[in-house]
XYZ file of C-alpha atoms in Angstrom:
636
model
C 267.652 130.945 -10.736
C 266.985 133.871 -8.310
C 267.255 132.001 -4.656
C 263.840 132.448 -2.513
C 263.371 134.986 0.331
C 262.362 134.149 3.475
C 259.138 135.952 5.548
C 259.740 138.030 8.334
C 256.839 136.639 11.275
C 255.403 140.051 12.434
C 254.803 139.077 15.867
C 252.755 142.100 16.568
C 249.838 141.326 14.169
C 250.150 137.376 15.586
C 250.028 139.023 19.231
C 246.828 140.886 18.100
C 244.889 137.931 16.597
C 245.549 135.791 19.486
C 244.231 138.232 21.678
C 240.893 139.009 19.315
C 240.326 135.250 19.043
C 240.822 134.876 23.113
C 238.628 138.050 23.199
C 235.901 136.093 21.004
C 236.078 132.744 23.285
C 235.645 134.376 26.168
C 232.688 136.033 24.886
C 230.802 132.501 24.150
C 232.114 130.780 27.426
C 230.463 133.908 29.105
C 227.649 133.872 27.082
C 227.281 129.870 27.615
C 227.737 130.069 31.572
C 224.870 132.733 31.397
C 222.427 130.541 29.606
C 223.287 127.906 31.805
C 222.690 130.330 35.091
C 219.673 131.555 33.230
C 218.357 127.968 33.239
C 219.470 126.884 36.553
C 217.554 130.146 38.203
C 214.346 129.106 36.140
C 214.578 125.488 36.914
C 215.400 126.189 41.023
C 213.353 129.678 41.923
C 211.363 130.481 39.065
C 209.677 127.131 38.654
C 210.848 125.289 41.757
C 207.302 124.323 43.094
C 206.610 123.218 39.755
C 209.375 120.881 39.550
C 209.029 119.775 43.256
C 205.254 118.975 42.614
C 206.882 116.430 39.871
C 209.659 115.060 41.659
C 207.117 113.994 44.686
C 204.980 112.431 42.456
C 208.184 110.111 41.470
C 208.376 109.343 45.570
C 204.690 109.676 46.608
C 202.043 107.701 45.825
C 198.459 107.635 46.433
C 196.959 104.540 47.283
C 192.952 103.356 47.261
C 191.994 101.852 50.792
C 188.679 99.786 50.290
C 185.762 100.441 52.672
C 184.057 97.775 54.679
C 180.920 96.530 53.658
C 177.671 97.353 55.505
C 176.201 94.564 57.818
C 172.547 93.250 57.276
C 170.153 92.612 59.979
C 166.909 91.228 60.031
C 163.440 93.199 61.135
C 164.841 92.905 64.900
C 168.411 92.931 64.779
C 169.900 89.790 64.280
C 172.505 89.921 62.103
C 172.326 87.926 58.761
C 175.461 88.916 56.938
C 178.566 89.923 59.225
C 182.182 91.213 58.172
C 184.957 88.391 59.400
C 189.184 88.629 59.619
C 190.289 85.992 57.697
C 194.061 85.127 57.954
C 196.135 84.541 55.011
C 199.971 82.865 55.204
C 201.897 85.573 53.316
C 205.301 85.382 51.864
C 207.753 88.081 50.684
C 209.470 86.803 48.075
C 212.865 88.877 48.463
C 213.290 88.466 51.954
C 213.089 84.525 51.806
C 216.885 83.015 50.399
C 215.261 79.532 49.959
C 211.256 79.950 49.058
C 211.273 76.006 47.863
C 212.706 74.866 51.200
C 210.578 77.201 53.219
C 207.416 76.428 51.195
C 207.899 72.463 52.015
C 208.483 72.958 55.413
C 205.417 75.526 55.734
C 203.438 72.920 53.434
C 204.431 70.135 55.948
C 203.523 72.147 59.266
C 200.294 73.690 57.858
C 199.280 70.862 55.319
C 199.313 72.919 52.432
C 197.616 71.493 49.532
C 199.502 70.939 45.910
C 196.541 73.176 44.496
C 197.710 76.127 46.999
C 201.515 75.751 45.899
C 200.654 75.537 42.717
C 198.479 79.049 42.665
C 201.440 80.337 44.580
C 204.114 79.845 42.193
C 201.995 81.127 39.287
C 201.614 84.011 41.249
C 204.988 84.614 41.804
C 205.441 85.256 38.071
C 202.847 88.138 38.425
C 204.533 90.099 41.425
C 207.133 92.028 42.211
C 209.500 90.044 44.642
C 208.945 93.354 47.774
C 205.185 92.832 47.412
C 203.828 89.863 49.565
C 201.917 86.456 47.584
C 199.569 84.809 49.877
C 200.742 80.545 49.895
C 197.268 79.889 51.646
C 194.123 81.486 52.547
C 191.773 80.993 55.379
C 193.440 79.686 57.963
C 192.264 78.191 60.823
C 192.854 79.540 64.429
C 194.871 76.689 65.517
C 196.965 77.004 61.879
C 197.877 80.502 63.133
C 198.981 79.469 66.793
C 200.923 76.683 65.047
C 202.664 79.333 62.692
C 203.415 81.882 65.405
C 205.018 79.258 67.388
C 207.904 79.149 64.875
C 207.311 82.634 63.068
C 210.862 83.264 64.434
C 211.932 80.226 61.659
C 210.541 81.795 59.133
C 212.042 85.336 57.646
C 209.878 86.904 55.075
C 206.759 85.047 55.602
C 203.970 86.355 58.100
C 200.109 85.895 59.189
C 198.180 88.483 58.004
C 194.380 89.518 58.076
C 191.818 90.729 56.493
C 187.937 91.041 56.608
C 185.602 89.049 54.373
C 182.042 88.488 53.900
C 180.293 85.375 56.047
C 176.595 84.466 56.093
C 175.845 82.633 59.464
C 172.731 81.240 58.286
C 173.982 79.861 55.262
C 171.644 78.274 53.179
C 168.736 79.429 54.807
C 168.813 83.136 53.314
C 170.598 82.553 50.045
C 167.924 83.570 47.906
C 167.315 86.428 49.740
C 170.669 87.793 50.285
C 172.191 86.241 47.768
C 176.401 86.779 48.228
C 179.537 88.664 47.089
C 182.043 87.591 45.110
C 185.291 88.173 43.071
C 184.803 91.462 40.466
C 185.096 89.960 37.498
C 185.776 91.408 33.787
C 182.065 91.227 33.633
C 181.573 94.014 36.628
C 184.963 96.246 35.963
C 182.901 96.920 32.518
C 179.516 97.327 34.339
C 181.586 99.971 37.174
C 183.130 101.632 34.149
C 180.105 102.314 32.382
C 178.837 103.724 35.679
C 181.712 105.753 36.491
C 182.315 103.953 39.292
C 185.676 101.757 38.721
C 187.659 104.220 41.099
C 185.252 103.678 43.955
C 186.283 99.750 43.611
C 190.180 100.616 43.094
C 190.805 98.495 46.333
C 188.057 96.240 46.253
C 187.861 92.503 45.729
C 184.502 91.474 46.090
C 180.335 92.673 44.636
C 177.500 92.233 45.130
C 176.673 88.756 42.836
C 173.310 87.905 43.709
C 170.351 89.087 45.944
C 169.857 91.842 48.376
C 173.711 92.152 48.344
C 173.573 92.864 44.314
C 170.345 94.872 44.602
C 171.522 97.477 47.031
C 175.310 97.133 46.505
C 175.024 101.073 45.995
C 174.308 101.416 49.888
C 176.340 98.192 50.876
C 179.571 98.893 49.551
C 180.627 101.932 50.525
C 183.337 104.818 49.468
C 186.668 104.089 49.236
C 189.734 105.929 50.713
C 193.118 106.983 50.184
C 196.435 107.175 51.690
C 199.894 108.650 50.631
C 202.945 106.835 51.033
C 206.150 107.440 50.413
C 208.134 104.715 48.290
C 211.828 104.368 47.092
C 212.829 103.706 43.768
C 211.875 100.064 43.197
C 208.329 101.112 44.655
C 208.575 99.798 47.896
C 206.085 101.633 50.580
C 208.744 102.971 53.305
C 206.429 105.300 55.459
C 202.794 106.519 55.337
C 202.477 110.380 55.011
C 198.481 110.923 54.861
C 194.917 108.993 55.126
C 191.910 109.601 54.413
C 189.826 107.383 55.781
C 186.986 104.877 53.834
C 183.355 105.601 54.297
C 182.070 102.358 55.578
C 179.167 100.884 53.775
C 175.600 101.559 55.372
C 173.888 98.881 57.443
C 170.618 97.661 56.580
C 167.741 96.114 58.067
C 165.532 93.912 56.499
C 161.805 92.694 56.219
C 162.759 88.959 57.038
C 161.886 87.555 59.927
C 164.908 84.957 60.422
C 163.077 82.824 62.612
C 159.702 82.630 60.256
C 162.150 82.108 57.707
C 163.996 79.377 59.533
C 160.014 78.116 59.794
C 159.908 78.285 56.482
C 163.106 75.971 55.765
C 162.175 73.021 58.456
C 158.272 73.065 56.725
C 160.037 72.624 53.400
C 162.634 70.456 54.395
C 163.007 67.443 51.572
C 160.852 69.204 49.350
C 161.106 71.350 46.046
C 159.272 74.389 46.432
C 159.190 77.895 48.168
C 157.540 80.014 51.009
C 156.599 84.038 50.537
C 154.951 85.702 53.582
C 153.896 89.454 53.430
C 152.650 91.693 55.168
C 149.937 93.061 53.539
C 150.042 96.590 55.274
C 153.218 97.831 53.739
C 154.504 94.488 51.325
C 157.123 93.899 53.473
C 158.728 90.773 52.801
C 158.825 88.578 56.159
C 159.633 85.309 54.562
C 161.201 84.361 51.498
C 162.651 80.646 51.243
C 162.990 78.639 48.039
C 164.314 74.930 48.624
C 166.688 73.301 47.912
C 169.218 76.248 48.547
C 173.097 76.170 49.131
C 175.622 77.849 51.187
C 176.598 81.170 49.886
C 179.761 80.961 51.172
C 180.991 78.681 49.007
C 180.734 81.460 46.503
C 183.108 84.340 48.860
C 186.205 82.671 48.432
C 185.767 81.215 45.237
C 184.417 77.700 44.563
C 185.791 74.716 43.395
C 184.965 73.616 39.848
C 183.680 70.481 41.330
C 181.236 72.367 43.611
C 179.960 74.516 41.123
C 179.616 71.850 38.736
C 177.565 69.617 41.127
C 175.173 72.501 41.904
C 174.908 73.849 38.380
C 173.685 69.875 36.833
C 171.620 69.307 40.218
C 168.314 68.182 39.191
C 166.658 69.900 41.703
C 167.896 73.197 40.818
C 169.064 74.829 44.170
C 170.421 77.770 42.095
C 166.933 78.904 41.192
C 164.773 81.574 43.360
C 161.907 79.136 42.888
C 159.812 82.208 45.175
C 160.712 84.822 42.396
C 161.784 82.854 39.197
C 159.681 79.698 39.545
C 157.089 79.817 37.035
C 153.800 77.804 37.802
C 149.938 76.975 36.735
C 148.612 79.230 39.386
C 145.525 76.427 39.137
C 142.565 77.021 41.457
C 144.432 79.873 43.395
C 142.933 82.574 41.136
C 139.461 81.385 41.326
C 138.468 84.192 43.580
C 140.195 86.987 41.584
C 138.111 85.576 38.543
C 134.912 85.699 40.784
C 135.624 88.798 40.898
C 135.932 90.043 37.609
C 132.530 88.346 36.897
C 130.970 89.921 39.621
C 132.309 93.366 38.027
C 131.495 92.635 34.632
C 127.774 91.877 35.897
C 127.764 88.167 34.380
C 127.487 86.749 37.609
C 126.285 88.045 41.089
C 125.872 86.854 44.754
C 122.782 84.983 43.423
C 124.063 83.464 40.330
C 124.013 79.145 40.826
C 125.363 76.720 38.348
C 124.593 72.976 38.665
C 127.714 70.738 38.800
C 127.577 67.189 37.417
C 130.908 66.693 37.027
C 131.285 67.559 33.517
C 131.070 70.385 31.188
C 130.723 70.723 27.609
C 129.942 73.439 24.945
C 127.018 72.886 22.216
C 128.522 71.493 19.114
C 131.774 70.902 20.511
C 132.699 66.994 22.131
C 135.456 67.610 24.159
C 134.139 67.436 27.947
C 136.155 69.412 30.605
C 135.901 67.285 34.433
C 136.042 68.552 37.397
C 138.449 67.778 39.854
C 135.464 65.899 41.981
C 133.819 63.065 39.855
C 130.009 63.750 40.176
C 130.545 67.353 40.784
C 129.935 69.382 43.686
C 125.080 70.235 42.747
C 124.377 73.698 42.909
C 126.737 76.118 43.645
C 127.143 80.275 43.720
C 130.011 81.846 43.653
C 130.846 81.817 46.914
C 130.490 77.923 47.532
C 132.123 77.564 44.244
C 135.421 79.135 45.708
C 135.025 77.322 49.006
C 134.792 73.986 47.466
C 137.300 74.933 44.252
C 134.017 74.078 41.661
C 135.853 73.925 38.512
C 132.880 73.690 36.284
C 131.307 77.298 37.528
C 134.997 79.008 36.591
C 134.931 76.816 33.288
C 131.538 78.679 32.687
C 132.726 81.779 34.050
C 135.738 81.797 31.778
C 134.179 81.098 28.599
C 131.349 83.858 29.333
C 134.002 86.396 30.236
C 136.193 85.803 27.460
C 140.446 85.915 27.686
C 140.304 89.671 26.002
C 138.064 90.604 29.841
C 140.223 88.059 31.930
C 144.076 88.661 30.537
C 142.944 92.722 30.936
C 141.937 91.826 34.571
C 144.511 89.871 35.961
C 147.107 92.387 34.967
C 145.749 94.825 36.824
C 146.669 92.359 40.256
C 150.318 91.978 38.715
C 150.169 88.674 36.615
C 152.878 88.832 33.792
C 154.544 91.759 35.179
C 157.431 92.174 37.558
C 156.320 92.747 41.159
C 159.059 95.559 41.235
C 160.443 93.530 44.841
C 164.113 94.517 45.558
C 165.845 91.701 44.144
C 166.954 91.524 40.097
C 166.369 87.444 40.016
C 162.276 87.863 38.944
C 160.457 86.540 36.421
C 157.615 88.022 35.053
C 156.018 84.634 34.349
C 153.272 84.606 32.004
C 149.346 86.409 31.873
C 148.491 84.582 28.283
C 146.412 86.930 25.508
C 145.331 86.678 21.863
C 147.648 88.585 20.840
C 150.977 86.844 22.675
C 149.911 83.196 21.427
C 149.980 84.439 18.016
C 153.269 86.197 18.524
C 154.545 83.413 20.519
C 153.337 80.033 18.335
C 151.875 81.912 15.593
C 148.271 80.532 16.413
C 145.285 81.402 16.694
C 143.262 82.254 20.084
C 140.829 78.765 21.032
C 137.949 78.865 23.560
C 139.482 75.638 24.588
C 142.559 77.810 25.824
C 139.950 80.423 27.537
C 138.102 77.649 29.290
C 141.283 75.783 31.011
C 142.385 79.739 31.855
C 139.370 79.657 34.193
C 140.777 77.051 36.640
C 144.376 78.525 36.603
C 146.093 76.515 33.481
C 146.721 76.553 30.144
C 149.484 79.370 29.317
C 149.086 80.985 32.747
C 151.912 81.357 34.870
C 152.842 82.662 37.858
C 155.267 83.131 40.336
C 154.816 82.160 44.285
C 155.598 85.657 44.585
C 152.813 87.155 42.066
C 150.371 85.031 44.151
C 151.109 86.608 47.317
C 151.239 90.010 45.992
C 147.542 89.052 44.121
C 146.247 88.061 47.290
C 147.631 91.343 48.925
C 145.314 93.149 46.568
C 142.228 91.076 47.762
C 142.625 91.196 51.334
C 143.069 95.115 50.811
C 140.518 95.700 48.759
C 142.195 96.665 45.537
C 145.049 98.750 47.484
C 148.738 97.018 46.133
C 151.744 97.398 47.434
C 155.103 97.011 45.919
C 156.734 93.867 47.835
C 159.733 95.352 49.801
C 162.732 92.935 51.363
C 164.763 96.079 52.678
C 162.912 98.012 55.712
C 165.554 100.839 56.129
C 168.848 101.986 56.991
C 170.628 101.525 60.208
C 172.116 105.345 61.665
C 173.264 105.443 65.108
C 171.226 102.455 66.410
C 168.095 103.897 65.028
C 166.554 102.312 61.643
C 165.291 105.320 59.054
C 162.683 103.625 57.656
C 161.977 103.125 53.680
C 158.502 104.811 52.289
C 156.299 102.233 51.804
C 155.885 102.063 47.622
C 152.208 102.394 46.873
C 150.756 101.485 43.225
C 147.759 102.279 42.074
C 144.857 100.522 43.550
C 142.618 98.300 41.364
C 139.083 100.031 40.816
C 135.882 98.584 41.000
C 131.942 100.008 40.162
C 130.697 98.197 43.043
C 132.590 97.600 46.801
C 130.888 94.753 47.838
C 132.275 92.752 45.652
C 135.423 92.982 47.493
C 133.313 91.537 50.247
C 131.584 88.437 48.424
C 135.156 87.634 47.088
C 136.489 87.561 51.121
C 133.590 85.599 52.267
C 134.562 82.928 49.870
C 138.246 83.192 51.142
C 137.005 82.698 54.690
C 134.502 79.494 53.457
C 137.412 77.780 52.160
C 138.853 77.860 55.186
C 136.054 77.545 57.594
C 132.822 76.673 56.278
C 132.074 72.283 56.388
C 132.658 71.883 52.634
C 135.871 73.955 52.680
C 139.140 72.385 50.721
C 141.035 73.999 53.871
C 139.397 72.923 56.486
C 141.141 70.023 57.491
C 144.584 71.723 57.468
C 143.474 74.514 59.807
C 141.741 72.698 62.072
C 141.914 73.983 65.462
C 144.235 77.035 64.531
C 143.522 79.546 67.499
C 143.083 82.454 64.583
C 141.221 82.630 61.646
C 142.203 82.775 58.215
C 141.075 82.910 54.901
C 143.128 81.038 51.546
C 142.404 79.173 48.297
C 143.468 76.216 47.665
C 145.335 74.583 44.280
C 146.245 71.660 42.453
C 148.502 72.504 39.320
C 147.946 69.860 36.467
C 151.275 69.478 34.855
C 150.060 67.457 31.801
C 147.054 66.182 29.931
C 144.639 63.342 30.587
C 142.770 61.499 27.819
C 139.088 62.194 27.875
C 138.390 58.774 29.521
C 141.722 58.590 31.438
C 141.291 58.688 35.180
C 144.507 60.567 37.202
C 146.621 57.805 38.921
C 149.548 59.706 41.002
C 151.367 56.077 41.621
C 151.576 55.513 38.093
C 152.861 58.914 36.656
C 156.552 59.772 36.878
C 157.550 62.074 39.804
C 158.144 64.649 37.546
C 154.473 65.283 36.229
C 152.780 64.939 38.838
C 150.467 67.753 40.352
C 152.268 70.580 42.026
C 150.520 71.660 45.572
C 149.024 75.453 45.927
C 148.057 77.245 49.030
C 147.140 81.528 49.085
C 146.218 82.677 52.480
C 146.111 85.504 54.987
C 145.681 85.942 59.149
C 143.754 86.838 60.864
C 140.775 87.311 58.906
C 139.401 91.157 60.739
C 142.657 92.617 60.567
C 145.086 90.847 58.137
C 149.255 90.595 59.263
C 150.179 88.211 57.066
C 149.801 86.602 53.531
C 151.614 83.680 52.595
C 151.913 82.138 49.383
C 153.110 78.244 49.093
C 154.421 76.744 46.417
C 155.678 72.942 46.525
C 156.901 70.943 43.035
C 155.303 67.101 42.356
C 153.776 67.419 45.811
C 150.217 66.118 45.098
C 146.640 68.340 46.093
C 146.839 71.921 47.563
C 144.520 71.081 50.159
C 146.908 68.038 52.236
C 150.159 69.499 51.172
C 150.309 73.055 50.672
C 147.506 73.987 53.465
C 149.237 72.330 55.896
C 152.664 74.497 54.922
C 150.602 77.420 55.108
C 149.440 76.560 58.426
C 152.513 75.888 59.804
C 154.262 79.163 59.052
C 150.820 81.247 60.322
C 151.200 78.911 63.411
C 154.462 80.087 64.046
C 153.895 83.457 63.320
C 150.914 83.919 65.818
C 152.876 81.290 68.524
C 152.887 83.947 70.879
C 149.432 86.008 70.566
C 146.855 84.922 72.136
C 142.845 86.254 70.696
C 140.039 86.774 73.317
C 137.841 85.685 70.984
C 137.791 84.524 67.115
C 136.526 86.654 64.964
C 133.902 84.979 62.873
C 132.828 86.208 59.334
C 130.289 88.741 59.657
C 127.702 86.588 57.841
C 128.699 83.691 59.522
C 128.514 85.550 63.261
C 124.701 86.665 61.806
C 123.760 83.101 60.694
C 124.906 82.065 64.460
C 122.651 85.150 66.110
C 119.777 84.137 64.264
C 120.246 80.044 65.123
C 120.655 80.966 68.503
């Protein structure tokens, strides 16, 4: 077998591939390194701001800086709801080697409760160990001094402030204020269906209840911003821009703190309310439902126990009785029925009735009373008011019809909303045909129109409606809608709200307005007068109307017996008034639960708050009802 031959390596042709293949690597290195130049000149001068813009926004951050809340003032300047510091023992978390030894020791030198250690190691959990958790909130000046003292002790943990709402009349403006409180889940929906959740990025606390809910849009404020610069972990190292908050405007109110304070020592022990007006422009001067409670309870978040205790009360202190308490208006509306007779033509200044005492339709044996047991003889319209003559209004009532009456009374506000700046209102209750059928699917009796007359039945009406019903009288049919804010406050000066006009009640003859007065100004004045005794020796004259609200039904042959029915039913006291009776500055509505008449407990309210109102005026001489000044010419 042939042996094999060995190949020759042609070094040459090895040489050249080498050199091709080198040739060919070169080529993609080159072509690599210029993609990679390509990129780096795009990424750090083509689209360097770009890229910068990005990497700041890794290192700066923009953070909300809530406003502070506008102040409130009363009608001359005292200052009803103020902006406090409140300090807070803080603690940062990484800068403390031992937080259970240093918590015990704080807890021992400050008396901090389990509750408060408790809420601070939850929050713990939630927070990043650089950002600070409060241990204890509120505390006092001497807890501060203490702290500073032997701040040098404690590493990590400081004294810091902020400011928080504070009412310095507590309980004496709640229902008129109301107060702010945490934003809950409730509100962050509420502010995101407004498009407002970024305006309350850095805010805690809303409006909850009262002026401060009402206006929260002028209260609260806009919030700012500043940029800060912050490493890696997000911790703030320094502050590269602000833009400051717009505070929250100031605003002055209606109220009159010290007739409002009035107000509170008249109904001191009593369930019930005040509303004073003045019946030039509806401002509200006086507003004061009792019992009430301190509102700020509520900034800083009450205890379970506390709400508990004022949520079961069986008094009711979270009520606006003024707004939301619905009552029998009872013999209050007397003269806005006389009215609406005297319009309709079925009575005039001449009409007289006879009162026995009783009053009963042919064919029909139920007898309605009146509140005086052999009846008050013969009576017109205007005595009929003075001395609160239910049988006339029972008469009245069933002549008129509810159709004429329910259309009427609307027109002065009952069963609507008075449109006052608060959202706690009821609309209370102006009964009809057609909302008894809708309501208990009956039927329309002339039993219901006939106890309608005298201010029962399915009437209802706020203390509130009353005063803004008497408004209407004392101005002849022109209404205003009641107002508790007067304006804002801009560099010392107050820019006053427009005055919010409706339209005025019409009526085909004017001196009706005046028959309707006169009977005001009996009540008060005139010998017969269920409040005459109460103002007494006033130096002014007024005009009212007395009522007594029956809270439940009396047997045909029963006789009413206050010491033997349960606190609860008994009558509830009435009183409608105004001052002085030429030139009326004030109207004042009182409203007092289980109290007994109108005329020896409500009056006598009434008085007191007109008393104080007028404490400093002096009048050259009383005014007497034009008739009445005529009857004295002619004596004389």
């Amino acid at each position: 077998m042939p042996a094999k031959r060995m190949t020759i390596k042609d070094h040459t042709a090895e040489a050249n591939l080498f050199a091709r293949r080198t040739v060919v690597a070169l080529l993609i290195v080159g072509v690599m390194l210029s993609v990679l130049v390509s990129n780096l000149y795009v990424l750090q001068i083509k689209k360097f701001q770009d890229y910068q813009t990005r990497s700041n926004g890794n290192r700066i951050k923009v953070l909300p800086v809530a406003p502070n809340r506008g102040l409130i003032y009363d009608r001359k300047g005292r200052l009803l709801a103020e902006n406090r510091p409140v300090y807070s023992l803080e603690i940062v978390p990484e800068q403390v080697e031992d937080i259970d030894g240093v918590v015990a020791e704080l807890s021992a030198m400050l008396d901090i409760s389990d509750d408060e250690i408790k809420d601070f190691e939850q929050s713990l959990k939630r927070v990043r160990r650089f950002k600070p958790v409060a241990l204890r909130s509120r505390l006092s000046e001497q807890d501060v001094a203490r702290f500073a003292a032997q701040q040098h002790r404690f590493p990590g943990v400081s004294i810091e402030a902020r400011l928080t709402r504070f009412y310095p009349y507590a309980d004496a403006l709640t229902h008129v204020l109301g107060y702010v409180a945490r934003i809950n889940k409730k509100d962050l929906q509420k502010l995101r269906e407004a498009g407002q959740e970024d305006n309350y990025a850095a805010t805690h606390d809303i409006g909850k209840q009262g002026v401060e809910r009402y206006h929260e849009d002028l209260l609260h404020g806009e919030v700012g911003y500043q940029q800060v610069e912050v490493n890696s972990q997000g911790r703030i190292i320094r502050v590269l821009d602000f833009d400051p908050p717009t505070p929250g405007q100031d605003i002055v109110l209606n109220i009159d703190i010290d007739l409002q304070m009035e107000a509170r020592k008249a109904l001191e022990g009593r369930r019930g309310s005040v509303v004073a007006l003045d019946p030039r422009t509806g401002g509200v001067m006086a507003l004061y439902s009792n019992p009430s409670y301190d509102p700020n309870l509520f900034v800083h978040g009450i205890s379970s126990k506390d709400y508990s205790a004022l949520l079961n009360s069986p008094d009711r202190p979270l009520i606006n009785r003024a707004t939301q308490g619905q009552y029998p208006p009872a013999s209050t509306i007397k003269p806005h029925l006389a009215l609406v007779g005297l319009e309709e033509g079925i009575i005039d200044s001449e009409t007289t009735l006879f009162d026995r005492g009783r009053y009963q339709l042919k064919n029909v044996s139920h007898v309605w009373r009146d509140w005086k047991k052999y009846g008050h003889g013969q009576v017109d319209v205007v005595k009929s008011v003075e001395v609160s003559c239910d049988i006339f209004f029972y008469d009245l009532a069933y002549r008129l019809g509810i159709d004429r009456i329910s259309d009427a009374m609307q027109q002065f506000g009952f069963g609507d909303y008075t449109g006052i700046d608060l959202y706690e209102e009821s609309d209370a209750n102006m009964p009809s045909r057609g909302w008894k059928r809708a309501r208990h699917n009956e039927p329309w009796y002339i039993g219901d129109t006939i106890s309608v007359g005298i201010g029962q039945s399915y009437w209802t009406a706020t203390p509130l409606q009353l005063a803004d019903s008497l408004m209407a009288l004392v101005n002849k049919g022109s209404r205003y809608v009641p107002q508790i804010i007067r304006g804002n406050l801009v560099d010392d000066e107050v820019q006053l709200q427009p005055v919010k006009e409706l339209r005025p009640i019409p009526v085909k003859n004017e001196e009706n307005w005046d028959i309707v007065l006169d009977s005001l100004y009996g009540t008060v004045n005139r010998e017969h007068g269920t409040a005459r005794s109460a103002f007494s020796g006033a130096h002014y004259i007024s005009g009212g109307k007395t009522g007594t609200a029956q809270l439940f039904s009396i047997g045909q042959d029963e006789e009413y017996e206050e010491e033997n029915v349960a606190k609860h039913l008994r009558d509830n006291a009435m009183y409608i008034g105004y001052a002085p009776i030429d030139a009326p500055e004030i109207v004042v509505a009182v409203a007092l639960e289980n109290a007994g008449g109108g005329s020896s407990n409500a009056a006598p309210v009434a008085r007191q708050i007109m008393d104080f109102h007028f404490r400093d005026r002096t009048f050259d001489s009383l005014v007497l009802n034009p008739q009445d000044a005529a009857e004295d010419n002619e004596s004389q």
